[in-house]
XYZ file of C-alpha atoms in Angstrom:
730
model
C 32.101 54.854 1.638
C 32.879 52.700 4.600
C 30.267 54.389 6.672
C 27.854 52.720 3.940
C 29.061 49.766 3.660
C 29.157 49.209 7.523
C 25.355 50.468 7.447
C 24.587 47.865 4.654
C 25.825 44.953 6.200
C 24.230 46.199 9.900
C 20.845 45.950 8.143
C 21.566 42.026 6.529
C 22.818 41.096 10.134
C 20.014 42.229 11.382
C 17.755 40.720 8.579
C 20.005 37.273 9.149
C 19.372 37.286 13.439
C 15.345 37.947 12.697
C 15.569 35.241 10.019
C 13.664 37.466 8.250
C 12.684 36.471 5.074
C 14.804 39.076 2.265
C 14.268 39.225 -0.689
C 15.730 42.713 -1.990
C 17.913 41.956 -5.030
C 20.175 44.827 -4.615
C 21.289 44.108 -1.293
C 22.048 40.261 -1.805
C 23.946 41.375 -5.312
C 26.143 43.691 -2.366
C 26.451 41.087 -0.209
C 27.526 38.925 -3.316
C 29.513 40.351 -5.971
C 31.170 42.633 -2.813
C 32.746 39.570 -1.024
C 31.133 40.500 2.581
C 30.312 37.152 3.231
C 30.811 35.312 6.729
C 29.299 31.852 7.121
C 26.037 33.060 8.416
C 25.890 35.718 5.439
C 26.406 32.853 2.930
C 23.499 30.342 4.525
C 20.976 34.014 4.183
C 21.370 34.329 1.350
C 21.325 30.713 -0.417
C 18.063 30.450 1.849
C 16.613 33.030 0.682
C 17.540 32.728 -2.882
C 17.003 29.123 -2.931
C 14.179 28.092 -0.162
C 12.203 31.133 0.069
C 9.040 29.225 -1.038
C 7.363 26.201 0.710
C 8.511 22.912 -1.565
C 6.878 20.692 0.611
C 3.372 21.537 -0.500
C 4.038 22.096 -4.303
C 2.638 18.713 -6.386
C 5.312 16.917 -8.740
C 4.661 18.329 -12.072
C 5.129 22.072 -10.094
C 8.157 21.015 -8.430
C 10.758 20.699 -11.480
C 9.602 24.329 -12.692
C 9.876 25.729 -9.297
C 13.408 24.793 -8.663
C 14.154 25.957 -12.025
C 12.726 28.917 -10.880
C 15.542 29.053 -8.161
C 18.252 28.271 -9.401
C 18.025 30.466 -12.047
C 18.016 33.030 -9.251
C 20.888 31.936 -7.485
C 23.023 31.860 -11.045
C 21.370 35.449 -11.663
C 22.414 36.399 -8.104
C 25.886 34.405 -8.429
C 26.974 37.072 -11.742
C 30.144 35.870 -12.941
C 30.914 32.549 -11.961
C 34.908 34.145 -10.451
C 33.114 36.129 -8.472
C 31.691 32.899 -6.349
C 32.923 32.361 -3.710
C 33.471 28.613 -2.343
C 31.248 28.275 0.496
C 28.676 29.555 -0.943
C 29.287 26.991 -3.646
C 28.868 24.817 -1.409
C 26.068 25.282 0.475
C 24.436 25.704 -3.103
C 24.612 22.901 -4.198
C 24.440 20.860 -1.208
C 20.670 22.048 -1.165
C 20.570 20.686 -4.385
C 21.192 17.808 -4.253
C 19.456 17.568 -1.007
C 16.531 18.557 -3.125
C 16.763 15.060 -4.990
C 17.611 12.695 -2.094
C 14.527 11.329 -1.911
C 13.424 11.253 -5.684
C 16.369 10.993 -7.557
C 14.506 9.698 -10.655
C 13.282 13.362 -11.478
C 16.768 14.166 -12.380
C 15.956 15.094 -15.679
C 18.199 17.193 -18.762
C 16.863 20.389 -16.832
C 19.326 19.988 -13.744
C 22.307 17.974 -15.196
C 22.698 20.925 -18.320
C 22.252 23.419 -15.297
C 25.087 21.580 -12.979
C 27.477 21.381 -16.448
C 26.994 25.539 -16.953
C 28.016 26.330 -13.697
C 30.994 24.188 -13.727
C 32.009 26.298 -16.174
C 35.534 25.827 -18.059
C 37.504 25.557 -15.278
C 36.031 23.662 -12.720
C 38.089 24.324 -10.462
C 35.977 23.252 -7.241
C 34.919 20.016 -9.716
C 36.097 17.368 -7.372
C 35.265 18.920 -3.968
C 31.989 19.152 -5.370
C 31.899 15.710 -6.451
C 32.673 14.138 -2.966
C 29.974 14.884 -1.513
C 27.068 14.084 -3.626
C 24.758 11.027 -2.323
C 25.183 7.390 -4.321
C 21.711 7.505 -5.780
C 22.168 10.723 -7.213
C 25.636 10.675 -8.433
C 24.631 7.039 -9.939
C 21.274 8.979 -11.494
C 23.417 11.734 -12.986
C 26.428 9.402 -14.268
C 23.410 7.505 -16.450
C 22.243 10.573 -17.888
C 25.663 12.094 -18.676
C 26.743 8.916 -20.435
C 23.283 8.127 -22.428
C 23.357 9.158 -26.411
C 20.636 11.813 -25.648
C 23.141 13.916 -23.483
C 24.827 15.453 -26.332
C 21.084 16.409 -27.627
C 19.755 17.586 -24.844
C 22.749 20.220 -23.999
C 22.481 21.319 -27.644
C 18.955 22.117 -27.262
C 18.865 24.103 -24.815
C 21.774 25.892 -25.232
C 20.347 29.176 -25.187
C 19.860 28.655 -21.472
C 24.105 27.972 -20.868
C 26.589 30.875 -20.439
C 29.191 30.596 -22.715
C 30.039 27.952 -25.606
C 29.325 24.752 -26.858
C 32.441 23.406 -26.279
C 32.752 24.703 -22.636
C 29.208 22.788 -22.431
C 30.841 19.294 -23.869
C 34.219 19.937 -21.692
C 31.925 20.034 -18.442
C 30.380 16.844 -19.643
C 33.182 14.881 -19.886
C 35.196 16.101 -16.802
C 31.790 15.219 -15.039
C 32.206 11.707 -16.415
C 35.596 10.897 -15.519
C 34.726 12.933 -11.681
C 31.439 11.116 -11.089
C 33.677 7.686 -12.036
C 36.223 8.107 -9.467
C 34.055 9.279 -6.311
C 31.734 5.908 -7.213
C 34.861 4.168 -7.398
C 36.538 5.814 -4.699
C 33.623 5.576 -1.937
C 30.728 2.973 -2.753
C 33.368 0.877 -4.653
C 30.934 0.965 -7.632
C 33.465 -0.010 -11.115
C 32.548 2.292 -14.314
C 34.310 2.420 -17.624
C 32.707 5.117 -20.271
C 34.938 4.396 -22.773
C 36.007 6.865 -25.391
C 36.035 6.112 -29.550
C 38.935 7.635 -31.058
C 37.187 10.381 -33.062
C 35.131 11.477 -29.488
C 38.997 12.389 -28.752
C 40.100 14.160 -31.392
C 36.535 16.509 -31.655
C 37.644 16.875 -28.123
C 41.464 17.612 -29.061
C 40.445 19.034 -32.007
C 37.616 22.466 -29.794
C 40.087 22.906 -27.609
C 43.060 23.658 -30.022
C 41.054 25.740 -31.555
C 40.205 27.673 -28.437
C 43.114 27.397 -26.557
C 44.145 30.636 -27.327
C 41.204 31.747 -26.086
C 41.696 30.091 -22.414
C 43.127 31.543 -19.228
C 46.724 29.951 -17.623
C 45.075 27.881 -15.265
C 41.968 25.765 -17.551
C 41.423 22.289 -16.791
C 41.069 21.153 -20.366
C 44.421 19.850 -21.535
C 44.419 17.737 -17.846
C 40.827 16.167 -19.072
C 42.385 15.224 -22.634
C 45.182 13.163 -20.827
C 42.427 12.096 -18.553
C 40.094 10.909 -21.692
C 43.322 9.190 -23.412
C 43.502 6.549 -21.080
C 39.785 5.568 -21.571
C 40.435 5.953 -25.631
C 40.714 2.504 -27.362
C 41.422 2.473 -30.720
C 40.000 0.462 -33.828
C 43.136 0.268 -36.331
C 46.751 1.072 -36.714
C 46.833 4.512 -37.767
C 44.509 5.407 -34.448
C 46.431 3.158 -32.165
C 49.384 5.538 -33.314
C 47.830 8.919 -33.358
C 46.955 8.020 -29.760
C 51.072 7.020 -28.625
C 51.943 10.359 -30.038
C 49.267 12.248 -28.736
C 50.028 10.680 -24.895
C 53.486 11.500 -25.454
C 52.852 15.080 -26.715
C 50.531 15.445 -23.029
C 52.925 13.708 -21.169
C 50.745 11.218 -19.764
C 52.842 9.241 -18.424
C 49.781 7.199 -17.167
C 48.112 6.032 -20.126
C 51.486 3.490 -20.778
C 50.285 1.329 -17.976
C 46.287 2.204 -18.483
C 44.116 -1.810 -18.716
C 43.514 0.249 -22.518
C 47.423 0.395 -23.228
C 47.685 -3.371 -24.098
C 44.993 -3.353 -27.154
C 46.591 -0.079 -28.557
C 50.752 -1.357 -28.278
C 49.535 -4.475 -30.054
C 48.059 -2.327 -32.536
C 50.495 0.313 -33.565
C 53.060 -2.400 -32.781
C 54.997 0.793 -30.262
C 56.254 -2.067 -28.387
C 58.631 -3.356 -31.371
C 59.368 0.053 -32.068
C 62.811 1.040 -30.524
C 62.379 4.944 -31.766
C 59.261 4.712 -29.874
C 60.300 2.673 -26.707
C 63.107 5.514 -26.493
C 60.059 8.481 -26.811
C 57.723 6.100 -23.761
C 60.752 5.326 -21.670
C 62.425 8.390 -22.344
C 59.093 10.597 -21.184
C 58.696 8.674 -17.448
C 62.639 8.903 -17.425
C 61.913 13.065 -17.586
C 58.662 13.242 -15.517
C 60.315 11.064 -12.932
C 57.446 9.399 -12.961
C 58.484 6.262 -11.303
C 55.815 4.027 -10.200
C 54.655 4.306 -13.412
C 57.834 2.984 -14.790
C 58.307 0.109 -12.695
C 54.736 -0.505 -13.530
C 55.636 -0.758 -16.939
C 59.040 -2.450 -17.038
C 57.109 -5.439 -15.137
C 54.380 -5.221 -17.212
C 56.479 -5.394 -20.489
C 59.181 -8.301 -19.332
C 60.396 -8.761 -22.588
C 60.574 -5.786 -23.782
C 62.901 -4.859 -21.206
C 65.433 -7.401 -21.633
C 65.700 -6.977 -25.274
C 65.569 -2.885 -25.778
C 65.869 -0.965 -22.983
C 69.244 -2.015 -20.453
C 71.965 -0.129 -23.162
C 69.404 3.031 -23.575
C 69.467 2.789 -19.592
C 73.259 3.048 -19.336
C 73.463 5.659 -21.721
C 70.451 7.918 -19.939
C 72.387 7.075 -16.607
C 75.657 8.768 -18.673
C 73.603 11.372 -19.430
C 71.763 12.438 -16.193
C 75.583 12.033 -14.562
C 76.912 14.520 -16.758
C 74.294 16.836 -16.918
C 74.324 16.899 -13.080
C 78.666 17.132 -13.010
C 77.510 20.423 -15.826
C 75.346 22.207 -12.867
C 77.765 21.487 -10.332
C 80.667 22.868 -11.734
C 79.350 26.390 -11.894
C 80.449 28.007 -8.906
C 77.521 30.470 -8.502
C 74.508 28.731 -9.442
C 71.094 31.015 -9.909
C 68.417 30.003 -8.126
C 66.698 28.765 -11.498
C 69.321 26.694 -12.033
C 69.592 25.622 -8.525
C 66.219 23.457 -9.528
C 67.464 22.557 -11.908
C 70.671 21.067 -10.343
C 68.096 19.033 -7.654
C 65.998 17.882 -10.270
C 69.077 16.195 -12.050
C 69.754 14.881 -8.935
C 66.887 13.267 -7.554
C 65.923 11.652 -11.535
C 69.857 10.290 -11.114
C 68.751 8.798 -7.561
C 65.220 7.628 -9.547
C 67.531 5.919 -12.293
C 69.619 3.986 -9.807
C 66.719 2.710 -7.478
C 64.883 1.162 -10.916
C 67.387 -0.001 -12.420
C 70.446 -1.132 -10.501
C 70.135 -4.587 -10.883
C 71.243 -4.595 -14.349
C 73.354 -1.784 -14.154
C 77.217 -2.706 -14.335
C 79.413 -2.740 -11.422
C 82.095 -0.207 -12.666
C 79.393 2.510 -13.820
C 77.746 2.688 -10.406
C 81.403 3.046 -8.932
C 82.386 5.598 -11.130
C 79.085 7.433 -10.207
C 80.044 7.699 -6.809
C 83.841 9.195 -7.582
C 83.228 11.728 -9.635
C 80.117 12.618 -7.643
C 82.513 12.609 -4.348
C 85.732 14.304 -5.564
C 83.428 17.100 -7.014
C 84.294 20.294 -4.905
C 80.725 21.392 -4.621
C 79.566 18.434 -3.863
C 82.010 18.311 -0.222
C 81.183 21.891 0.046
C 77.499 21.409 0.043
C 77.544 17.894 2.590
C 79.975 19.915 5.305
C 78.032 23.101 5.405
C 76.198 23.803 8.663
C 73.397 24.931 6.849
C 70.384 22.889 5.486
C 69.287 22.462 2.337
C 67.132 20.720 0.163
C 70.337 19.842 -1.948
C 72.288 18.168 0.614
C 68.895 16.208 1.484
C 69.373 14.816 -2.000
C 72.661 14.365 -1.887
C 72.932 11.852 0.707
C 70.333 10.020 -0.422
C 71.678 10.059 -3.204
C 74.813 8.293 -1.738
C 72.908 6.082 0.651
C 71.622 4.554 -2.304
C 75.016 3.840 -3.931
C 75.915 2.386 -1.120
C 72.797 -0.150 -0.831
C 72.974 -1.400 -4.089
C 76.107 -3.106 -2.736
C 77.682 -2.336 -6.794
C 80.289 0.423 -5.266
C 83.605 -1.564 -4.126
C 84.887 -1.659 -0.556
C 88.516 -1.030 -1.592
C 87.225 2.592 -3.007
C 85.795 3.960 0.261
C 88.851 5.534 2.489
C 89.080 7.162 5.687
C 88.894 10.476 3.444
C 85.345 10.009 2.412
C 84.649 9.028 6.554
C 85.792 11.983 7.883
C 84.261 13.579 4.794
C 80.800 12.174 6.094
C 81.538 13.121 9.871
C 82.334 16.678 9.574
C 78.614 16.910 6.975
C 77.697 15.028 10.265
C 75.772 17.331 12.752
C 73.669 14.366 15.190
C 70.609 16.157 15.115
C 66.936 13.790 13.209
C 66.886 15.929 10.159
C 66.828 13.882 6.923
C 69.969 14.372 5.911
C 71.782 13.426 8.880
C 69.808 10.203 9.011
C 70.843 9.046 5.257
C 74.406 10.352 6.600
C 74.275 7.967 9.689
C 73.359 5.010 7.505
C 76.447 5.996 4.947
C 79.076 6.048 8.241
C 77.202 2.515 9.568
C 77.560 1.029 6.385
C 81.608 2.389 6.371
C 81.840 0.872 9.329
C 80.588 -2.599 8.502
C 83.224 -2.473 5.876
C 85.616 -2.085 8.269
C 86.201 1.690 7.121
C 86.570 3.530 10.490
C 87.447 6.850 12.563
C 89.776 6.252 15.685
C 87.293 9.626 17.107
C 83.376 8.135 16.372
C 81.794 10.388 18.228
C 83.881 13.816 16.814
C 80.717 15.873 14.324
C 81.146 18.673 11.949
C 83.676 21.376 13.056
C 84.823 19.049 15.591
C 86.348 16.658 13.287
C 88.661 19.405 12.011
C 90.223 19.233 16.006
C 91.091 15.768 15.513
C 94.535 15.807 14.483
C 95.295 17.855 17.122
C 94.366 14.513 19.920
C 97.485 12.476 19.974
C 96.264 10.173 23.054
C 92.939 8.027 23.931
C 92.503 10.114 27.404
C 92.555 13.792 25.819
C 89.802 12.242 22.828
C 88.083 11.226 26.404
C 88.333 14.896 27.375
C 86.859 15.510 23.939
C 84.184 13.977 24.207
C 82.927 15.550 26.840
C 83.021 18.968 25.665
C 81.555 18.000 22.941
C 79.023 16.136 25.397
C 78.490 19.699 27.356
C 78.591 21.602 23.598
C 75.594 20.174 22.373
C 73.055 22.850 21.139
C 70.595 23.655 24.258
C 67.923 24.406 21.936
C 67.880 21.130 20.414
C 68.044 19.382 24.031
C 65.595 20.794 24.577
C 62.676 19.860 21.210
C 64.459 16.246 21.390
C 63.329 16.271 25.798
C 59.888 17.521 24.571
C 59.237 15.325 22.063
C 61.279 12.303 22.867
C 60.388 9.011 20.514
C 58.722 6.263 22.525
C 59.726 4.034 19.693
C 62.735 3.393 17.443
C 60.432 3.769 14.049
C 58.714 7.076 15.541
C 59.499 10.159 13.520
C 60.224 13.601 14.818
C 60.405 16.640 13.653
C 62.628 16.335 10.986
C 62.680 19.599 8.583
C 62.063 22.801 9.051
C 63.540 25.961 10.902
C 66.585 25.258 13.164
C 64.628 25.665 16.207
C 62.423 22.810 15.107
C 65.187 19.868 14.860
C 66.447 17.683 17.609
C 69.319 16.329 18.780
C 69.871 11.990 17.675
C 68.679 10.399 20.375
C 70.438 7.494 19.366
C 74.049 9.778 19.366
C 73.106 11.256 22.492
C 72.902 8.438 24.644
C 75.511 7.121 22.917
C 77.956 9.681 23.877
C 76.506 9.917 27.393
C 77.682 5.870 27.530
C 80.649 6.523 26.447
C 81.620 9.614 28.363
C 80.216 7.726 31.769
C 82.350 4.832 31.061
C 85.769 6.763 30.408
C 85.359 7.922 33.981
C 86.893 10.971 33.187
C 84.003 13.245 33.571
C 82.431 14.313 37.009
C 79.312 13.224 37.869
C 77.363 16.847 38.972
C 78.579 17.695 35.313
C 76.264 14.594 33.778
C 73.356 15.273 36.206
C 72.981 18.823 35.610
C 73.174 18.854 32.420
C 69.603 17.928 30.097
C 71.223 14.604 29.144
C 70.500 13.327 31.963
C 66.718 14.574 31.382
C 67.113 12.202 28.022
C 68.403 9.156 30.073
C 66.072 8.969 32.401
C 63.304 9.322 29.278
C 65.159 6.964 27.538
C 63.705 4.815 30.547
C 60.519 5.087 28.626
C 61.346 3.683 25.287
C 59.464 1.150 23.940
C 63.002 0.138 22.290
C 64.791 -2.746 23.928
C 68.120 -1.607 23.265
C 67.204 1.957 23.663
C 65.932 1.095 26.924
C 69.209 -1.216 27.438
C 71.271 1.204 27.148
C 70.063 3.864 29.436
C 70.029 0.996 32.093
C 73.334 1.036 31.606
C 73.883 4.802 32.089
C 72.015 4.893 34.591
C 73.205 2.141 37.095
C 77.031 3.802 36.436
C 75.511 7.148 36.998
C 74.298 5.449 39.983
C 78.277 4.067 41.137
C 79.874 7.449 40.329
C 77.320 9.678 42.562
C 78.570 6.951 45.622
C 81.865 7.909 44.267
C 82.236 11.313 44.122
C 81.633 14.474 46.523
C 79.531 17.004 45.758
C 77.140 19.384 47.294
C 73.582 18.233 46.560
C 75.354 14.664 46.088
C 72.566 13.425 49.230
C 69.533 14.359 47.578
C 70.798 13.110 44.348
C 71.458 10.026 45.902
C 68.528 8.847 47.669
C 66.378 10.085 44.433
C 68.568 8.024 42.285
C 68.168 5.142 45.445
C 64.648 5.270 45.075
C 64.149 4.666 41.133
C 66.079 1.692 41.428
C 64.481 0.627 43.846
C 61.025 1.065 42.205
C 62.012 -1.464 39.869
C 60.789 -4.497 39.799
C 62.049 -6.120 36.569
C 64.601 -6.399 34.349
C 65.485 -2.972 31.960
C 61.820 -2.399 33.025
C 59.643 -0.158 30.207
C 58.767 2.713 32.870
C 55.686 5.594 31.535
C 56.979 8.771 30.018
C 54.731 10.594 32.483
C 57.068 9.681 35.468
C 59.611 9.834 33.768
C 59.884 12.820 32.374
C 59.260 14.246 36.170
C 62.007 12.918 37.569
C 63.688 14.607 35.356
C 62.012 17.412 36.331
C 62.575 16.704 40.389
C 66.244 16.501 38.933
C 67.415 19.028 38.004
C 65.812 21.180 40.256
C 67.592 19.481 42.691
C 70.967 21.604 41.452
C 68.053 24.727 41.679
C 67.366 25.451 45.359
C 66.673 29.259 44.839
C 63.125 28.008 43.546
C 60.596 27.927 45.167
C 59.844 24.600 44.224
C 63.255 23.200 45.391
C 61.485 22.619 48.750
C 58.125 20.868 47.880
C 60.594 18.827 46.020
C 62.787 17.914 48.190
C 59.559 17.170 51.169
C 57.750 14.638 48.372
C 60.676 12.811 47.657
C 61.379 12.359 51.551
C 57.928 11.549 52.457
C 58.850 8.321 50.091
C 61.289 5.166 50.189
C 59.552 4.466 46.459
C 58.489 5.994 43.692
C 54.916 5.434 42.898
C 55.394 5.518 38.991
C 51.114 4.889 38.071
C 50.137 7.664 40.203
C 51.208 11.601 39.502
C 53.491 13.028 41.835
C 53.031 16.044 43.799
C 48.857 16.826 42.156
C 46.951 17.341 44.542
C 49.525 19.342 46.866
C 50.513 21.478 43.560
C 46.908 21.619 41.721
C 44.729 22.287 44.798
C 47.810 24.625 46.755
C 46.849 26.886 49.166
C 50.267 28.636 49.549
C 51.123 32.297 49.066
C 52.996 31.035 45.040
C 49.580 28.509 44.923
C 48.663 29.900 40.839
C 52.974 29.292 40.199
C 52.239 26.559 41.992
C 49.104 25.148 39.865
C 50.679 26.789 36.225
C 54.288 24.467 36.900
C 52.142 21.605 37.099
C 50.554 21.958 34.629
C 53.388 23.147 32.603
C 54.555 18.823 33.233
C 51.548 17.637 32.223
C 51.148 19.098 28.676
C 54.479 17.541 28.275
C 54.108 14.332 29.828
C 51.479 12.979 28.901
C 52.231 10.799 25.494
C 50.145 7.360 25.074
C 47.645 4.806 26.996
C 49.557 4.812 29.740
C 49.581 8.235 31.024
C 46.480 8.324 30.317
C 45.464 6.220 32.833
C 47.546 7.081 35.469
C 45.616 10.857 34.611
C 42.518 8.652 35.459
C 43.709 7.725 38.187
C 43.674 10.677 40.094
C 40.763 11.899 37.962
C 43.485 14.928 37.140
C 41.115 16.482 33.694
C 37.678 16.282 35.995
C 39.331 18.518 38.299
C 40.676 20.427 35.508
C 37.910 20.892 34.068
C 36.095 22.070 36.485
C 38.958 24.962 37.653
C 37.979 26.072 34.131
C 34.776 27.856 35.063
C 36.311 29.380 38.310
C 35.975 33.095 38.109
C 39.738 33.729 39.477
C 41.633 32.255 36.945
C 44.007 33.735 34.866
C 44.639 33.361 31.123
C 47.500 31.211 31.463
C 46.564 28.983 33.447
C 43.296 28.713 31.011
C 45.457 28.099 28.148
C 47.470 25.316 29.853
C 44.457 23.379 30.484
C 43.087 23.574 26.975
C 46.818 22.386 26.206
C 46.523 19.850 28.230
C 43.512 18.379 26.769
C 44.804 18.800 23.486
C 47.274 16.699 24.146
C 45.421 13.795 26.131
C 42.334 14.341 22.673
C 45.900 13.356 20.043
C 46.739 10.468 21.988
C 45.965 8.111 18.926
C 44.366 5.339 21.100
C 40.737 3.690 20.746
C 40.822 3.374 23.902
C 41.624 6.630 25.145
C 38.643 8.441 22.556
C 35.917 5.796 24.037
C 36.880 7.502 27.199
C 36.528 9.955 26.638
C 33.620 10.588 24.745
C 31.676 8.688 27.309
C 32.649 11.038 29.907
C 31.175 13.943 27.888
C 34.876 15.817 28.091
C 35.279 15.791 24.639
C 32.937 19.147 25.060
C 35.847 21.299 25.523
C 36.669 21.131 22.087
C-alpha cells in the first residue's frame, strides 16, 4: 500500500512540477480524500478544478454558467466537507472572490447559495474566510443576503444544496452577522440587520427540532445568542420572551446591547426584583465583569434601589462556597478548577462593588480567607500554582479597597506573606510585593525585610543586626543561578517592562528590584568581601542596571557601583589591580550624573569583569590586552569587534562565536542598533554567511543575531533594515 501511495504522489508531484493541466478525477479525489496535501498540491488541485479553462476570452453571458460548472466540480471533488483541509478551502474561496473582484454585480442568487451550501451548518471556517472578502464583494453579498427575495431563492435552488433547508437558513443568518462585523471592523461601515421576534422564534424552533441530530460543536446556538441581540420586540409578551431566552442562553451581551432599552421598557424587567436578580445572577455567574459594569452604569437608579442588598448576599454566598471548597483536605482535580473559579468570582465581585460593600464585610472576608489553613499552605508553597496567583490577587484587591482596617493587620500576617515571597518576577510574587509594601505603609514591618521563603523561619535564631547582615550575605550567595541567568539575559530596561512571569521554573527570573535592594544593603553593611560581590552574577546585574531607563534603578546602581569601587581600593585580593583598572575606566568614561549607558556596553562590561576571575580561559588575555590599551571605555562602540570577528589566531572560531554569543544577548534597542551600524556589524555577518568554512554553530548564531535585531520595536531600525536589503535573511 505504501508503495502505491508513493507512486501516486510522485506522479502528482511530477505533474505539478511540469505545470501540466491534469483533470483525472480519481487522482484528484485520492489526493483530497486521503489528505496527501502539501501547499503545492493544494494549489495544483484547485487550479486544475477551478481554472482549467480560459475565463478571460468568455463573453459575459457565458461567464456565470462556466463558473457554476467549475464550482460544481470543486464541490464534487471536495466530497464530504469534513475532509476538506483548511488551506484548500481558503485557496478555493480566494479564487471564487477573485473571479468577481472586477465586477461585483455578477454576484447573483446562485453564487450566494453555493457559498451558503459550502459553509454548511458548522461553519467552522466562517470568521477566517470572511476576513479576506474584498469590500465591494462583501457589500454586494450583504445586500443580496438581506433582501426579501433571498429566502425564496434558497428554496428555489434547494435541490442543489446538500442538507436541510434549516441548515441553509442558518448559514444565511450567520453570513449576515459575520459580514456586518467584517464591514464594521475592517472598513468602518455600519450595518444593522434587525430581526423580528417571529424570525427569532422560527429559528429557535428549528434549532430545537434538529438539536438531537446536531453535533456538539454546532454553532447554531451561538447564532441564537447573536440574533437575540439584534431582535426588536413590539409587545410586552415578545419582550418578556426575549429576556427569558437571553437568560436561558446565558447571553450576557444582550443586557448591554442597543436594542435592550426598548425590551426593558416593554417588559418592565428592570422593575421586577425577580427578573433583576436573574439578570444580575447571570452576569455574576459568568464572571462577565465588563458587561456587568456597563449594565450598572446604564441603569444607575436600578442599582441604587434594588441591588445593594443582593450584592451583599451574593458576596456572603461566594465567600461561603469558597471556604467550603477550601475545607476539603484532598481537593480532586475537578474541584480544583471550581475553587479557582470561586476565588475569581469573589475577586470580581469585590472589584465591581467595592464602593458599596461595608467595611465590616471586607474585613470579615480578609480574616476568613487569610486564617484558613489551606490558604496558608498554598501561599507558603514553593511550587507556583494558579491558585496562589488568584489568592494573592484577591488579597491585593482587599487591601487596595482601603476597607480593611490597619488594626487587623499584624506581624503574623506580614511574616506569612514574607514566607510566601520567592523574589521572582512571577505574578504571585509581584502581588505579594505589593502586599508587603502596603503593610509597611501601615507601619506593620519586619526587622529583617530581606529574608524570604524558607529563610524567614531562621529569623528566630537571629539575635542582632550583625548576624542579620551575615544572613543577608548568605541569601545573596544562594540566589538561584538559573533565575539570575535569566535576569541577566532579559534585564528589563523599563520599569513597566514585563519579563517572563509564568510557565516552567527555568523561565522565571529573579526580581531585579529585590536583587538591587539586597546588594545595596549588603554593600552598606560593610561585612561582605568585595571579591564575593565581583565574582557573583549580582555584579552583572549592577552593571546592567546602569542601562535602565528608570532613574531610580540607575541611581541605586550608581550608589552600588561607587561603594564597590571604594571597597576594591580598601581590600586586598588576587584580581584587585585589573578590577580597579576596569572600575576606574568606567568612572572616567561617564560624563553625566547618573548617565544612562547603552545596554550593549553594560553587558560587555559584565562579561569582562567576570572573565578577570577566570584566567584559565583563552579569552582572558584578549580582554586584559583590550582594557590596558585605553584609559576610557567608548560606550558607543562594539568592544573587540575586529580583533575577535576577524581573528587570525588558532582559536579564531572560538573568538568569533564568543563575540556573536554576546551580541545576540547584548542588542536590545535602537541605541544598540546604532552601535552595530557604526562598526558595520550586520553587513560583516551577512557576508560571513557565504564563507565556505562557516560552521553550523556560527551560522545559527548569526541568524539569532539578525532575529534579535529584527525584533527591535523601532520604526527607524525597521526602515534602515528595509533600505539596506538585509531583511532578505528572514
